[in-house]
Amino acid sequence: MKSNALKNGIQNAPHRALYHALGLTEEEIRRPMVGIVSSYNEIVPGHMNIDKIVDAVRMGVAMAGGTPIVFPAIAVCDGIAMGHTGMKYSLVTRDLIADSTEAMAMAHGFDALVMVPNCDKNVPGLLMAAARLNVPTIFVSGGPMLAGHVDGAKTSFSSISEAVGQYNAGKITEAKLREYECKTCPTCGSCSGMYTANSMNCLTEALGMGLRGNGTIPAVYSARIELAKHAGMAIMDLIDKDIRPRDIMTEAAFRNALTVDMALGCSTNSMLHLPAIAHECGIEIDLDIANSISAKTPNLCHLAPAGRTYIEELDEAGGVYAVMNELDKIGLLNTDCMTVTGKTVAENIAGCINLNHDVIRPVENPYSETGGIAVLKGNLAPEGSVVKRSAVLPEMLVHQGPARVFECEEDAQAAINAGKINPGDVVVIRYEGPKGGPGMREMLNPTSAIMGMGLGNSVALITDGRFSGATRGACIGHVSPEAASGGMIGVVQEGDIISINIPENKLELLVDEAELRQRMENFVPKTKELSGYLKRYASLVSSGAKGAILN
């Protein structure tokens, strides 16, 4: 055991003295030391129940003969951080979480780790840490929120965001807006659609790093507590078998995760996080891989915001394993991959049938023959850009329109709210990328306003920033290179025609090449006065096309 180097022998008596100061018995000191990384706090709805999950994990570890020891990880609520300076501090926490977890685990010599995240940056941050540390590790999330209900229909966080746009357009009353406000998010848990948190928790199952149900069992269900106990017990088996994260998170496993991503219709943020996690494993994922996998992967689920079903219904239909079983029917998965169950993917998904063909379409009858995410390239995004294709209305898959150019999210939001965006326009928001933001803010408020005001079938939005998983519509993010790095998005002018062709994976600025050359030769990117962590982050971060990793 790794911890023996800290526990055994005369020379380690000072260490043992400090273990006794913690109240550990001789028996506990002799057992494997299992660090439990708790993302619990009282500001993130997806994390307010994690104390209960951690208690259940502790019990599972102890039942199986280990010594559980809890330490914390920070978490930002993207919903609360949305639309103001706070959102600059969301993506950047992914690296803080990875770094601080690495520091704690290395400093204290844990034999294994149980990661207990839930929301957007905690899951990838802790997966990055798991890859770096490469000690036996298992994940168990806090679980998804139940859907809300308004007028007999289920709702999620995107519902209240779009209701604001409906109110501003005079389509609903203030009383109805208040009803959405009070009923949209009825329980603890990660917001109830296939947003970023739930996307990453589901993909943790697909990667093989979480037990069945990790991504889908609702936060308020007692089955979530049982899952946490089983995770605590399973980590002891992983120690015995010496199965480590890099044994599980192989190149084949990442291909499996990308395939499941396409079938589920996950958040575009997965195109930031999977490359970053893979990078920590020594594996490089080029965004072009996403299109090649998407081309052969049917989109089987239309969960909110793309459709009207929710994570609780995906769970009832058989969950991630049922989706994987559908994909395996046409040979799209590598089922020999090892997982935290100590079994292969093939063994895990055997018998996990699809129980609801309205929630999980059979492979013979998909929503589309191609996957839920597309990477677009062209002169406007030579390194790539990302769109959630499954959440785009059919009439917006191909679109041309005049650019409406804004230097930040707030300016675009003000124009949308003031009714200054017209049908056919292409809203361009720049200087919101990893360096330019810095922090690559999510653009849920402007995209929700466009949808809520009834412009979703005629207006597109492109940005070098990114989108919330709650975003739907012709919204193209991660445009790379970003404006702050000298990308062509920085020289787009008001009225320029922009061409979007999602089926052909193209994003083009239709301006004469000589004119574009002149603009680029004269282009000096704008800079911002920065301080503190954001200044350090902006100096180190790579492009969105490379996962916004720190160099």
CSV table of N, CA and C in Angstrom, one decimal, residues 85 88-89 92 431 433-439 484 526-541:
chain,number,residue,atom,x,y,z
A,85,THR,N,-19.6,38.8,-14.1
A,85,THR,CA,-18.2,38.5,-14.0
A,85,THR,C,-18.0,37.2,-13.4
A,88,LYS,N,-16.7,34.2,-15.4
A,88,LYS,CA,-15.3,34.1,-15.7
A,88,LYS,C,-14.5,33.2,-14.8
A,89,TYR,N,-15.1,32.9,-13.6
A,89,TYR,CA,-14.5,32.0,-12.6
A,89,TYR,C,-15.0,30.6,-12.6
A,92,VAL,N,-12.4,28.1,-15.1
A,92,VAL,CA,-11.0,28.2,-14.5
A,92,VAL,C,-10.9,27.3,-13.3
A,431,TYR,N,-14.3,38.1,-27.9
A,431,TYR,CA,-13.5,38.4,-26.7
A,431,TYR,C,-14.1,37.8,-25.5
A,433,GLY,N,-13.4,34.2,-25.2
A,433,GLY,CA,-12.7,32.9,-25.2
A,433,GLY,C,-11.9,32.7,-24.0
A,434,PRO,N,-11.2,31.6,-23.9
A,434,PRO,CA,-10.4,31.3,-22.8
A,434,PRO,C,-9.4,32.4,-22.3
A,435,LYS,N,-8.7,33.0,-23.3
A,435,LYS,CA,-7.8,34.1,-23.0
A,435,LYS,C,-8.5,35.4,-23.0
A,436,GLY,N,-9.4,35.6,-23.9
A,436,GLY,CA,-10.1,36.9,-24.1
A,436,GLY,C,-11.1,37.3,-23.0
A,437,GLY,N,-11.8,36.3,-22.5
A,437,GLY,CA,-12.8,36.5,-21.5
A,437,GLY,C,-12.2,37.3,-20.2
A,438,PRO,N,-11.2,36.7,-19.6
A,438,PRO,CA,-10.8,35.3,-19.8
A,438,PRO,C,-11.8,34.4,-19.1
A,439,GLY,N,-11.6,33.1,-19.3
A,439,GLY,CA,-12.4,32.1,-18.7
A,439,GLY,C,-13.5,31.5,-19.5
A,484,ALA,N,-9.0,37.2,-29.1
A,484,ALA,CA,-7.8,37.6,-28.3
A,484,ALA,C,-6.5,37.0,-28.8
A,526,LYS,N,-7.7,43.3,-29.0
A,526,LYS,CA,-7.9,44.1,-27.8
A,526,LYS,C,-7.4,43.3,-26.6
A,527,THR,N,-6.9,44.1,-25.6
A,527,THR,CA,-6.4,43.5,-24.3
A,527,THR,C,-7.2,44.0,-23.2
A,528,LYS,N,-7.2,43.3,-22.1
A,528,LYS,CA,-7.9,43.7,-20.8
A,528,LYS,C,-6.9,43.8,-19.7
A,529,GLU,N,-7.2,44.7,-18.8
A,529,GLU,CA,-6.4,44.8,-17.5
A,529,GLU,C,-6.9,43.7,-16.6
A,530,LEU,N,-5.9,42.8,-16.3
A,530,LEU,CA,-6.3,41.6,-15.5
A,530,LEU,C,-5.4,41.6,-14.2
A,531,SER,N,-5.9,40.9,-13.2
A,531,SER,CA,-5.1,40.7,-12.0
A,531,SER,C,-5.5,39.3,-11.4
A,532,GLY,N,-4.7,38.9,-10.4
A,532,GLY,CA,-5.0,37.7,-9.7
A,532,GLY,C,-5.0,36.4,-10.6
A,533,TYR,N,-5.9,35.5,-10.2
A,533,TYR,CA,-5.9,34.2,-10.9
A,533,TYR,C,-6.2,34.3,-12.3
A,534,LEU,N,-7.1,35.2,-12.7
A,534,LEU,CA,-7.5,35.3,-14.1
A,534,LEU,C,-6.3,35.8,-15.0
A,535,LYS,N,-5.5,36.6,-14.4
A,535,LYS,CA,-4.3,37.1,-15.2
A,535,LYS,C,-3.4,35.9,-15.4
A,536,ARG,N,-3.2,35.1,-14.4
A,536,ARG,CA,-2.3,33.9,-14.6
A,536,ARG,C,-2.9,32.9,-15.5
A,537,TYR,N,-4.2,32.7,-15.4
A,537,TYR,CA,-5.0,31.7,-16.3
A,537,TYR,C,-4.9,32.2,-17.7
A,538,ALA,N,-5.1,33.4,-18.0
A,538,ALA,CA,-5.1,33.9,-19.4
A,538,ALA,C,-3.7,33.7,-20.0
A,539,SER,N,-2.7,33.8,-19.2
A,539,SER,CA,-1.3,33.7,-19.8
A,539,SER,C,-1.0,32.3,-20.1
A,540,LEU,N,-1.7,31.3,-19.5
A,540,LEU,CA,-1.3,29.9,-19.7
A,540,LEU,C,-2.3,29.1,-20.5
A,541,VAL,N,-3.5,29.5,-20.7
A,541,VAL,CA,-4.5,28.7,-21.3
A,541,VAL,C,-4.4,28.5,-22.8
